[in-house]
Coordinates of N, CA and C in Angstrom, one line a residue:
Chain A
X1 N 52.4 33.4 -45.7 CA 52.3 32.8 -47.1 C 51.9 31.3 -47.0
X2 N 51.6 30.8 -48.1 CA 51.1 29.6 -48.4 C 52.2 28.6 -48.1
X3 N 51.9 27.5 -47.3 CA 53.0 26.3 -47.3 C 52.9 25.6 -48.0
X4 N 53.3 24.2 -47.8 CA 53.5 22.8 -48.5 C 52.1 22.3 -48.4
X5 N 51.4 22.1 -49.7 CA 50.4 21.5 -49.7 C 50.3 20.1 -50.2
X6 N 49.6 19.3 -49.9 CA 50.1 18.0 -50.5 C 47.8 17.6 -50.7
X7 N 47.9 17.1 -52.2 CA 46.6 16.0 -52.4 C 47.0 14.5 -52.8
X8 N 45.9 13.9 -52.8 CA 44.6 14.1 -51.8 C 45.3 13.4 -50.4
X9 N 44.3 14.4 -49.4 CA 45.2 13.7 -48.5 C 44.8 13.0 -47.4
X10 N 43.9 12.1 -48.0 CA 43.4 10.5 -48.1 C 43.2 9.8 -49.3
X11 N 43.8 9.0 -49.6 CA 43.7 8.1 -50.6 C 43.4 6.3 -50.5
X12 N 42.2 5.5 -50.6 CA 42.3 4.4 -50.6 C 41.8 3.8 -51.8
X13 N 42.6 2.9 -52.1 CA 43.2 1.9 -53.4 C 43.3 0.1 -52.9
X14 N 42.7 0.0 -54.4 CA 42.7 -1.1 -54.0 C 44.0 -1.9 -54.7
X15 N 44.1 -3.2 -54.1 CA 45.4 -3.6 -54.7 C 45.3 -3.8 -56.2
X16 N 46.4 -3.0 -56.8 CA 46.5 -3.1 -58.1 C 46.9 -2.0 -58.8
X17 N 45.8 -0.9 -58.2 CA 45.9 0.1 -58.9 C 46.4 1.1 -58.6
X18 N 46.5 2.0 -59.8 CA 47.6 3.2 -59.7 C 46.9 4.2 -59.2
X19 N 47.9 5.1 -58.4 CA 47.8 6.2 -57.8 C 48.6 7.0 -58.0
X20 N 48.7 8.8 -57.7 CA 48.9 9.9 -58.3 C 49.4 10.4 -57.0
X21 N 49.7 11.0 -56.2 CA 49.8 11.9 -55.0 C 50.4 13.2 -55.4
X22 N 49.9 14.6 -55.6 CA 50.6 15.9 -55.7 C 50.8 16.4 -55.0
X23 N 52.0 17.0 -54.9 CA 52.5 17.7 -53.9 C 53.2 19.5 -54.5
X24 N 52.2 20.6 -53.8 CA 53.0 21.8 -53.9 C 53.5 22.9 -53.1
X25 N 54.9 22.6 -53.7 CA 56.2 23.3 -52.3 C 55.6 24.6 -52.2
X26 N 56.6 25.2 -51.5 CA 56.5 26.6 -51.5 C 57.0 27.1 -52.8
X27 N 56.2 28.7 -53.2 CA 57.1 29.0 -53.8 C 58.6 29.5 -53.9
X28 N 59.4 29.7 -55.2 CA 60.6 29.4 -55.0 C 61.5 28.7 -54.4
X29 N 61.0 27.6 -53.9 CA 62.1 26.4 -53.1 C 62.7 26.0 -54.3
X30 N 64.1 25.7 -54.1 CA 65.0 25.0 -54.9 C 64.5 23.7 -54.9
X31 N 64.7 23.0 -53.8 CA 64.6 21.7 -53.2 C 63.2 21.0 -52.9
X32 N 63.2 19.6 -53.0 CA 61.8 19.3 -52.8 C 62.3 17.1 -52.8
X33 N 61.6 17.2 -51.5 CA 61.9 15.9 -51.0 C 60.6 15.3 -51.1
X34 N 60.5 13.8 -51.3 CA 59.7 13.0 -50.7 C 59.8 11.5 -49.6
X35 N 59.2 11.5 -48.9 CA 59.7 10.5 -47.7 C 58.3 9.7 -47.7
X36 N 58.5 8.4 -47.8 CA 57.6 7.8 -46.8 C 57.5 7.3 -45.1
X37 N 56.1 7.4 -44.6 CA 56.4 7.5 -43.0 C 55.5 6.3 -43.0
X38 N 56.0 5.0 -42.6 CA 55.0 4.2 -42.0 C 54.8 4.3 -40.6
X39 N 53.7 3.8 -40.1 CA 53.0 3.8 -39.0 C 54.0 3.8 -37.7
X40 N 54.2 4.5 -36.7 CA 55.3 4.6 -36.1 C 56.6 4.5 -36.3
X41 N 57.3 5.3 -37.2 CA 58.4 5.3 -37.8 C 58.6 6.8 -38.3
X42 N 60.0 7.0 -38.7 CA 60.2 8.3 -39.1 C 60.1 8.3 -40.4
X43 N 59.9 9.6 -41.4 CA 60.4 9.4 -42.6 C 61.4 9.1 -43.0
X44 N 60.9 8.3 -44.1 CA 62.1 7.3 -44.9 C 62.2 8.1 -46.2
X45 N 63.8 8.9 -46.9 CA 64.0 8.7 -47.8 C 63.4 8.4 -49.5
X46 N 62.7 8.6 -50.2 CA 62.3 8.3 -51.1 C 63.2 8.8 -52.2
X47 N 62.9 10.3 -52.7 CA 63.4 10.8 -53.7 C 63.8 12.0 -53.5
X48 N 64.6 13.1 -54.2 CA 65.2 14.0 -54.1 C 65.3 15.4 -55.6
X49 N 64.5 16.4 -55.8 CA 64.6 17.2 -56.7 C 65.1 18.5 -56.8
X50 N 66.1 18.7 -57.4 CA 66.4 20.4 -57.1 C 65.7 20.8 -58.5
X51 N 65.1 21.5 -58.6 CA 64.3 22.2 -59.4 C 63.9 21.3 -60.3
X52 N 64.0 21.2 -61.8 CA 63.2 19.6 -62.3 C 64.5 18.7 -62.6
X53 N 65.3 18.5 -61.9 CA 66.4 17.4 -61.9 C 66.0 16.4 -60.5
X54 N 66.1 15.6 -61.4 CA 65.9 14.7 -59.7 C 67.4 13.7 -59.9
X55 N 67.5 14.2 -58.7 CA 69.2 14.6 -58.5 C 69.3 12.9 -57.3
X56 N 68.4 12.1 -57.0 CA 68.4 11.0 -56.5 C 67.2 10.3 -56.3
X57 N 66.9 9.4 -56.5 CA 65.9 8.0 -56.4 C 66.1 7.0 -55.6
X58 N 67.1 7.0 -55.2 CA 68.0 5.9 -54.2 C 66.8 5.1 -53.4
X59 N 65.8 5.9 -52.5 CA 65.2 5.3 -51.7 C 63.5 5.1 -52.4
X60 N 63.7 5.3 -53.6 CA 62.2 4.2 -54.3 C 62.2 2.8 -54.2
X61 N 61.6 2.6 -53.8 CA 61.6 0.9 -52.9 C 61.5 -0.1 -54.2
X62 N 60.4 0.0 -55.6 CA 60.7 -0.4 -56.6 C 60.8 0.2 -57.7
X63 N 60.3 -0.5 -58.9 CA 60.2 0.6 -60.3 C 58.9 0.9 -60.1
X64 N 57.9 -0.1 -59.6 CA 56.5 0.8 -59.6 C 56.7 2.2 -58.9
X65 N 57.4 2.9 -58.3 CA 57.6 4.2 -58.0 C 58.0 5.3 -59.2
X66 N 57.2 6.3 -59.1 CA 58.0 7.1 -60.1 C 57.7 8.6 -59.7
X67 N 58.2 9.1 -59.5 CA 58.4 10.7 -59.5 C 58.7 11.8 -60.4
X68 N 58.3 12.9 -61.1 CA 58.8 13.6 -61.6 C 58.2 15.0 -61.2
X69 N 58.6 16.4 -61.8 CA 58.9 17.5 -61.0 C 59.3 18.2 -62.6
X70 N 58.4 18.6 -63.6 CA 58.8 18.3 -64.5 C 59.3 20.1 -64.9
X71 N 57.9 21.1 -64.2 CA 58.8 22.1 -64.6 C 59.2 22.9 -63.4
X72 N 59.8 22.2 -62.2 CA 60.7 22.6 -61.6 C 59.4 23.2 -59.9
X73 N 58.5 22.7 -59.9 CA 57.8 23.3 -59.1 C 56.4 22.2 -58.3
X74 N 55.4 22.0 -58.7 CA 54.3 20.8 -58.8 C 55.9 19.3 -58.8
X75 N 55.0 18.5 -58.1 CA 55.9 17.3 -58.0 C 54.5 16.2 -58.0
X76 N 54.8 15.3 -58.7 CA 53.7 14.3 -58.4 C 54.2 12.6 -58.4
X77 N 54.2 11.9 -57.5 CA 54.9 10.8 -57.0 C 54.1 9.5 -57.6
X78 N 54.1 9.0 -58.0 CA 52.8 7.9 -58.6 C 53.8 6.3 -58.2
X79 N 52.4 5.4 -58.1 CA 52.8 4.3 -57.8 C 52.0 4.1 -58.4
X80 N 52.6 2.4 -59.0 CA 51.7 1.9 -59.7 C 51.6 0.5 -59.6
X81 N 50.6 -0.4 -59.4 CA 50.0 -1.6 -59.5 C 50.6 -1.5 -58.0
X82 N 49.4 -1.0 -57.1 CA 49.6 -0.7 -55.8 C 49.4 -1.9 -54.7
X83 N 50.5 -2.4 -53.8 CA 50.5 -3.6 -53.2 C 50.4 -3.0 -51.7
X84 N 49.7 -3.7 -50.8 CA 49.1 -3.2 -49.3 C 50.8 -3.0 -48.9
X85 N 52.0 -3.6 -49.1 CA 52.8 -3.1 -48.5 C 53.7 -1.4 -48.6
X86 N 52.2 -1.1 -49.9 CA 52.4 0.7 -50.0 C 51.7 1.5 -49.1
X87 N 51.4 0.6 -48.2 CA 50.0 1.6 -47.1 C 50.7 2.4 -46.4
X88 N 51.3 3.8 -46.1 CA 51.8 4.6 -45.6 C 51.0 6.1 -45.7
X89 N 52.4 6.7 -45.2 CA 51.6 8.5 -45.0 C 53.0 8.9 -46.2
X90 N 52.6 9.2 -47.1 CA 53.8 10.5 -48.0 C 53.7 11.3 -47.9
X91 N 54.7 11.7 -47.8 CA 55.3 13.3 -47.1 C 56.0 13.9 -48.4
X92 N 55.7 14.7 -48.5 CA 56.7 15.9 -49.8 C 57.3 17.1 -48.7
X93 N 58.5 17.6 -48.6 CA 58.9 18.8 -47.8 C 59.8 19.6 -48.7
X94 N 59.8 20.9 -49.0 CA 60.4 21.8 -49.7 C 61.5 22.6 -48.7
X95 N 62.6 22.8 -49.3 CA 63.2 23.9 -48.8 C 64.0 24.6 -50.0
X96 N 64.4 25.8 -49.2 CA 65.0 26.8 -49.9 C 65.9 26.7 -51.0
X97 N 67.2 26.2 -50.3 CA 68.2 25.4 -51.2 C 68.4 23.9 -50.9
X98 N 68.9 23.6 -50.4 CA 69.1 22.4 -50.1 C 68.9 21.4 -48.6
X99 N 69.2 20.2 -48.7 CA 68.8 19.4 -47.4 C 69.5 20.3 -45.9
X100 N 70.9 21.2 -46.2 CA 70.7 21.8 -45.1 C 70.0 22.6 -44.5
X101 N 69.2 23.4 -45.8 CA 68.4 24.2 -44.9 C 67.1 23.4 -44.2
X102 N 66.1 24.1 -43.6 CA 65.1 24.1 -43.2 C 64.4 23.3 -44.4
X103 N 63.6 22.1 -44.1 CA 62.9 21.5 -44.6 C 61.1 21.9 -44.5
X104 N 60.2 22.2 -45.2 CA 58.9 23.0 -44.9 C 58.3 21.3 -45.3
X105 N 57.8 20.6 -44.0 CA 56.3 19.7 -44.7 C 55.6 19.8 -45.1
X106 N 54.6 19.3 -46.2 CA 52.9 19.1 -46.2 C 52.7 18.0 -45.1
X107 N 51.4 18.5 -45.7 CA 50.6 17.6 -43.9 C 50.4 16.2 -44.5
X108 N 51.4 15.9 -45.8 CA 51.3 14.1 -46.0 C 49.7 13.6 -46.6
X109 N 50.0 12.5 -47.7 CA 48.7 11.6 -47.8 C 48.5 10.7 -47.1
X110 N 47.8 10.0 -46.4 CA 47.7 8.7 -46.1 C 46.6 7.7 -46.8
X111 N 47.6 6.9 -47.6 CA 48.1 5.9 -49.1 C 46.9 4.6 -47.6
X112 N 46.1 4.0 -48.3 CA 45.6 2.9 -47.5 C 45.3 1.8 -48.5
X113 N 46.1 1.0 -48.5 CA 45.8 -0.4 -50.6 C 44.9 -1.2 -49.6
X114 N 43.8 -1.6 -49.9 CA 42.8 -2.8 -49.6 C 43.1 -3.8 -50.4
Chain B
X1 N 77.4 7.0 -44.8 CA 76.0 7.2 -44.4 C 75.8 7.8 -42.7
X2 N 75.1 8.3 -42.6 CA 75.0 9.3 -41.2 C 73.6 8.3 -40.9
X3 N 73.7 8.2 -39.2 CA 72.6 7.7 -38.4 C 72.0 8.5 -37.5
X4 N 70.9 8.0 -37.0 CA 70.3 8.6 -35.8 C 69.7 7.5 -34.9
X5 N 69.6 7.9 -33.3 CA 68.8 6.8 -32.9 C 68.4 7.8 -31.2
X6 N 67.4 7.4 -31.6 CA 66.1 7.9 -30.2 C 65.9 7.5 -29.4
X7 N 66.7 7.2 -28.4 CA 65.9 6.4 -27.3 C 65.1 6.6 -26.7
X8 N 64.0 5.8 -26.8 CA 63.1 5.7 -25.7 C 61.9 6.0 -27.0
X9 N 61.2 4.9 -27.5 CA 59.7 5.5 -28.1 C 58.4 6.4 -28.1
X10 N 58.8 6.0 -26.1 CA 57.8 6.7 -25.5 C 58.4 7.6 -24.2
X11 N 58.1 8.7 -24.2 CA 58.2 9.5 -23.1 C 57.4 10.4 -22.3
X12 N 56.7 9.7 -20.8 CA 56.1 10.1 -20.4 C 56.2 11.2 -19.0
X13 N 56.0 12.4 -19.2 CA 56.0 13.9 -17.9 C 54.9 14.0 -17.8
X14 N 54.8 14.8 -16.2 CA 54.1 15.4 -15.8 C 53.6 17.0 -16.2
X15 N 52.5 17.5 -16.3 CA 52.5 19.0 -16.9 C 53.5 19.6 -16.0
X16 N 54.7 20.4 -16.2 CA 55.8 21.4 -15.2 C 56.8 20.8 -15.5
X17 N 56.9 19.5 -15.2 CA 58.1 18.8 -15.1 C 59.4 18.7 -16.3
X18 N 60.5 18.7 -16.4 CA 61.7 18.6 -17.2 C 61.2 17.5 -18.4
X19 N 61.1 18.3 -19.2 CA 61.5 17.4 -20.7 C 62.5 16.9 -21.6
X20 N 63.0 15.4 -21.8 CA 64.1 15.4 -22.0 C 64.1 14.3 -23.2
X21 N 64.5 14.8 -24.3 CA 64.3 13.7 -25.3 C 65.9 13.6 -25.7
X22 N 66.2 11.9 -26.1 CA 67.2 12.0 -26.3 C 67.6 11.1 -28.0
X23 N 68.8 11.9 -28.3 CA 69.2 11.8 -29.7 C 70.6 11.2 -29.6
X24 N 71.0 10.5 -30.5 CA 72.4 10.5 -30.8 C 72.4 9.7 -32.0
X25 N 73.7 10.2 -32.7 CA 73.9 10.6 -34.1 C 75.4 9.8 -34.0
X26 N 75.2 9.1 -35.4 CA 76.6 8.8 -36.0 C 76.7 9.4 -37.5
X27 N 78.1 10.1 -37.8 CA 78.5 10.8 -39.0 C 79.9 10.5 -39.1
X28 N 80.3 10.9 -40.3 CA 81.9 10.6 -40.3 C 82.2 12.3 -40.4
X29 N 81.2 12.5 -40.9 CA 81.9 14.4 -41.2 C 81.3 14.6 -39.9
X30 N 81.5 16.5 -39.8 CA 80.3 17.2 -38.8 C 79.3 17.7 -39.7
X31 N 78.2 17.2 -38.2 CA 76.8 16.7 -38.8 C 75.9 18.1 -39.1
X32 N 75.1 18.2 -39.8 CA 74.2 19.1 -39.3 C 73.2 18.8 -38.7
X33 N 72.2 19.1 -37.3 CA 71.5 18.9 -36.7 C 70.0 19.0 -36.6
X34 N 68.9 18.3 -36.6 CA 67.2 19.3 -36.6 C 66.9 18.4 -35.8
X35 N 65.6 19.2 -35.2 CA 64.5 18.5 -34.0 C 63.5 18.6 -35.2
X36 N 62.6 18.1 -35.3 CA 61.3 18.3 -36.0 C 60.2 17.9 -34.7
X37 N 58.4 18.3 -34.5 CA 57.7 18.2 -33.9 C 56.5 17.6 -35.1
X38 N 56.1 16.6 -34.7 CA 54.7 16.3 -35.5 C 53.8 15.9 -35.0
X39 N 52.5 16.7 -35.0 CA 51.2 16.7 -34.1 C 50.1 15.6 -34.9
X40 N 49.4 14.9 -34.7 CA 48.6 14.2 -35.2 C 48.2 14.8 -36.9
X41 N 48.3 13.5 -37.7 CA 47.7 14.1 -39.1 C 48.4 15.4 -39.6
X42 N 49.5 15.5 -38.9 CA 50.3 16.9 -39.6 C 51.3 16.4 -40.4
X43 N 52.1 17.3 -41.2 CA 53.6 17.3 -41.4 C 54.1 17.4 -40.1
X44 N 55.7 17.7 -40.6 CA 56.9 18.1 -39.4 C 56.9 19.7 -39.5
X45 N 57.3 19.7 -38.4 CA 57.6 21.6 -37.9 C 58.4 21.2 -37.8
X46 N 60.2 22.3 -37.8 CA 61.0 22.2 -37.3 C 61.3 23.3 -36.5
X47 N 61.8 22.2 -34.8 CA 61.7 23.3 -33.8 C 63.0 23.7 -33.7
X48 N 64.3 23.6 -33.7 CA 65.7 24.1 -34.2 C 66.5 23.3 -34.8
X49 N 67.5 23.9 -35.4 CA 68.2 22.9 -35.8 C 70.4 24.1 -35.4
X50 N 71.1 22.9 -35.3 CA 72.0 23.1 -35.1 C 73.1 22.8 -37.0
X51 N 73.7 24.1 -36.8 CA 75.1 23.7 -38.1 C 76.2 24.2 -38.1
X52 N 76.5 25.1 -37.5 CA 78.1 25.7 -36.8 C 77.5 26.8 -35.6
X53 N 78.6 26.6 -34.9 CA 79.0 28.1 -34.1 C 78.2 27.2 -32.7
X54 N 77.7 28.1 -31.7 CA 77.1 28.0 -30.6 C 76.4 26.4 -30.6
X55 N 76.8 25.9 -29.6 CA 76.5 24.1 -29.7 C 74.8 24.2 -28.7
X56 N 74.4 25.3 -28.0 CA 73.2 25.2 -27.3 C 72.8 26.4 -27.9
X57 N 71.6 25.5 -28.7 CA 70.4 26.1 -29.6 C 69.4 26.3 -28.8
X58 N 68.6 27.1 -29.2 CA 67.7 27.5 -28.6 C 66.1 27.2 -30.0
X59 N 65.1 27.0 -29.7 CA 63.9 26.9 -30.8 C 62.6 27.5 -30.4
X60 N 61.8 26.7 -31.0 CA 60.5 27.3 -30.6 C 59.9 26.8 -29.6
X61 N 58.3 27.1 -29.2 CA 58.0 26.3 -28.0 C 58.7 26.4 -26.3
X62 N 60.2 27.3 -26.5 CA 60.9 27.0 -25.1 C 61.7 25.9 -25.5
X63 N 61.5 25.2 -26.3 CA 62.6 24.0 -26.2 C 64.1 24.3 -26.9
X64 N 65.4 23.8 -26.4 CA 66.6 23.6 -26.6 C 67.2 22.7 -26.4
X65 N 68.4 22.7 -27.1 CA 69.2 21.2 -27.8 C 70.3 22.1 -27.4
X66 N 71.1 21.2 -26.9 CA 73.1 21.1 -26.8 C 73.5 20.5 -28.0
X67 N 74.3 20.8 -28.5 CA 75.6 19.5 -29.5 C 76.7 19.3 -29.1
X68 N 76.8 18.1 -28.7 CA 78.0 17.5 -27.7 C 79.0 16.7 -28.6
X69 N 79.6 16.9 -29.0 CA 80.4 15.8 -29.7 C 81.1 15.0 -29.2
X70 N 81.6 15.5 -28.5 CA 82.2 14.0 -27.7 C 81.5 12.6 -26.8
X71 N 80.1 13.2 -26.8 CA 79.2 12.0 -26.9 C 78.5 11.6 -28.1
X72 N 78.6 12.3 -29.0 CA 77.5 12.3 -30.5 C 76.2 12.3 -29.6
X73 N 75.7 13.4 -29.2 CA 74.4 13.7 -28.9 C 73.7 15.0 -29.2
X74 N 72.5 15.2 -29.4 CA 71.8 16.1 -29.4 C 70.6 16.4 -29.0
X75 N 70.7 16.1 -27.3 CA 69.6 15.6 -26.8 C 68.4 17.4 -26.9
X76 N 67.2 17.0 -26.9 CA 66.1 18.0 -26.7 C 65.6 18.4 -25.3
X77 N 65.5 19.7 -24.7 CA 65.3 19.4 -23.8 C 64.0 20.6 -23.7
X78 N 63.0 20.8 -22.6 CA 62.2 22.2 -22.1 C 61.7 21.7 -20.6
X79 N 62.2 22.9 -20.2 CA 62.6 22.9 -18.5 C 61.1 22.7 -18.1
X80 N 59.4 23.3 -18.7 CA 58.8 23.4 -18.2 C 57.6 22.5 -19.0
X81 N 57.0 21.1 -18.8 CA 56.4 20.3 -20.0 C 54.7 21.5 -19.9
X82 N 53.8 21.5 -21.4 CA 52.8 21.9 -21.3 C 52.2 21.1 -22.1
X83 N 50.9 21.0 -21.7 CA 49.9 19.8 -22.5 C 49.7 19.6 -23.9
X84 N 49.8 21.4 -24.9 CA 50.0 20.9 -26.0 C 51.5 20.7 -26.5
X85 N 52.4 20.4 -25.8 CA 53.8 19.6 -25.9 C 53.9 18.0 -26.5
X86 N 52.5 17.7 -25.9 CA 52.3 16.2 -26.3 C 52.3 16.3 -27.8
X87 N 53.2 15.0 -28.6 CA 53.1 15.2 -29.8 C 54.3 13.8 -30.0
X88 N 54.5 13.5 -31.7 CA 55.9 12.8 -31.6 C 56.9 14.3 -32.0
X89 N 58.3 14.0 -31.7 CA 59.7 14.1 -32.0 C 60.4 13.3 -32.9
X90 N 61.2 14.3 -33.6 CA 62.1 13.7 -34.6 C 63.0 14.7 -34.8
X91 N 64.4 13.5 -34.5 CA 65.6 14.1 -34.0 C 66.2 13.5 -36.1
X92 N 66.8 14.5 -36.8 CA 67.4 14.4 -38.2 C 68.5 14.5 -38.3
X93 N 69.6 14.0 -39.3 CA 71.0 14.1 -39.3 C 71.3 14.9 -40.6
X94 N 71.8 15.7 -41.1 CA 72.2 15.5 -42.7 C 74.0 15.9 -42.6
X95 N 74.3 16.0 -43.6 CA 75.7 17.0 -43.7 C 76.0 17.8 -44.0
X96 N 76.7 19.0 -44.4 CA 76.9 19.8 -45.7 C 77.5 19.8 -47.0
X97 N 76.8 20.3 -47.9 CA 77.6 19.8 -49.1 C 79.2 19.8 -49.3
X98 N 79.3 18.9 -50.1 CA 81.2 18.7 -50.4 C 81.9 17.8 -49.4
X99 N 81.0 17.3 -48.5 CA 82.2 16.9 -47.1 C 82.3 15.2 -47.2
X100 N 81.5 15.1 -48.1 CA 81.9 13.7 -48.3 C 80.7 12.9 -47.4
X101 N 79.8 13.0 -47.0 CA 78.9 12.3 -46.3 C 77.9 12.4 -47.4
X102 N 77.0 11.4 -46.9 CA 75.5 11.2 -47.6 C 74.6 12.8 -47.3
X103 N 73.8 13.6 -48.6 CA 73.3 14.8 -48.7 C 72.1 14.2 -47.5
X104 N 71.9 13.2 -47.9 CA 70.4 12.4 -47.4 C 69.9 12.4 -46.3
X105 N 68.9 13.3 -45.9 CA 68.7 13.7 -44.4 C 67.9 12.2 -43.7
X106 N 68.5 12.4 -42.7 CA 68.7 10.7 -42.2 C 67.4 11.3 -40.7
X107 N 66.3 10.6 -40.4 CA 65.7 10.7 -39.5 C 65.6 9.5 -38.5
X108 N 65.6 10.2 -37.4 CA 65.2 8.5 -36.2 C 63.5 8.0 -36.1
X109 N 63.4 7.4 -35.5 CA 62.2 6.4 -35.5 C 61.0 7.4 -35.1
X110 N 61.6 8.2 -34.2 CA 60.6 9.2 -33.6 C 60.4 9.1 -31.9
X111 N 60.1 10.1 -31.0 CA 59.4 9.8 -29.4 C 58.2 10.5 -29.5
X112 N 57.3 9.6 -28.8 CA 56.4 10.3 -28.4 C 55.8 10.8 -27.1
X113 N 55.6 12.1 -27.1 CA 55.6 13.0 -25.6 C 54.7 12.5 -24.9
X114 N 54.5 12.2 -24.2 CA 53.2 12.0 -23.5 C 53.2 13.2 -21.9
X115 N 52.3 13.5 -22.0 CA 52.4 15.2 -20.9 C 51.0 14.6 -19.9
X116 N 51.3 14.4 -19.0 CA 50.1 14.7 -17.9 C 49.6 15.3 -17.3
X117 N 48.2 15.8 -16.5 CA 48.1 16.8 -16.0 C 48.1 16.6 -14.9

């Protein structure tokens, strides 16, 4: 079956402007994470949705971050008035029920602000 | 909050030779355990992961992980390295629900395999 797909998955922006990134889990995953991975580093935390509740935000770095997941399925992560210290890879990963199960990745955008 | 930490960024074998990546974990509850593998421009695969019962897991690829608690470790290991082995690692912490730790799956920095021929 179809995995985690994530667009576009290259994106370059220049400083300022907004960006979109979609991400689609698998079907029927409860759960659906987003992380950001900078350049030699592991994923970091971002946000957290069980179905369209986003059940944590803790690790959105500002308010230009926003996420929603609205009918429980499509997730789209936007930033806005984009500063070069957003230049990373976003990761979206789905799982079944929750953070203990198995986490399924997309293969990530990589976000580059000029 | 649950931790992880990787030693060693880089880890470099010979093609045959013992693979050994190492993990250790701080939690206040008991942890649940994952290896993840990520190959250039990919996501994460996850090659096993540990959450009750038998502490030597077994995954994909031939590789296996112990959970030691009395060292907080969960080191990765495959007895025999192969070229497409090369890749980074990522050793993850989370908990289970109710137990009073962070849901928040906690990842380390990452190693990267380096395999020679």
């Amino acid at each position: 079956g179809a995995g985690v797909s994530q667009s576009p998955r290259y994106k370059v922006a220049k400083r300022g402007q907004d960006v979109a990134l979609r991400c689609d889990p698998i079907s029927g995953h409860v759960s659906l994470f987003w992380y950001q991975q900078a350049l030699g580093q592991g994923p970091e935390f971002l946000t957290y949705f069980q179905n369209e509740a986003q059940l944590d935000k803790s690790g959105l770095p500002s308010d230009r971050f926003f996420a929603e997941r609205p009918e429980g399925s499509v997730s789209t992560l936007k930033i806005q008035r984009t500063q070069q210290e957003d230049s990373a890879v976003y990761l979206c990963a789905s799982s079944l029920r929750d953070q203990t199960y198995e986490q399924y990745f997309g293969p990530g955008t990589r976000l580059t602000v000029t | 909050a649950q931790s992880v930490t990787q030693l060693g960024s880089h880890v470099s074998v010979s093609e045959g030779a013992l693979v050994l990546l190492r993990c250790n974990y701080s939690s206040s509850v008991p942890p649940y355990l994952f290896w993840y593998v990520q190959y250039p421009n990919q996501g994460l695969q996850l090659l096993l992961k540990y959450t009750t019962g038998a502490t030597l897991v077994k995954g994909i690829n031939g590789f296996e992980a112990e959970f030691k608690k009395s060292e907080t470790s969960f080191h990765l290991t495959k007895p025999s390295a192969h070229m497409s082995d090369a890749a980074e690692y990522f050793c993850a912490v989370t908990v289970p629900l109710g137990t009073g730790g962070s849901y928040i799956p906690t990842f380390g920095r990452g190693t990267s395999l380096i395999v020679h021929p």
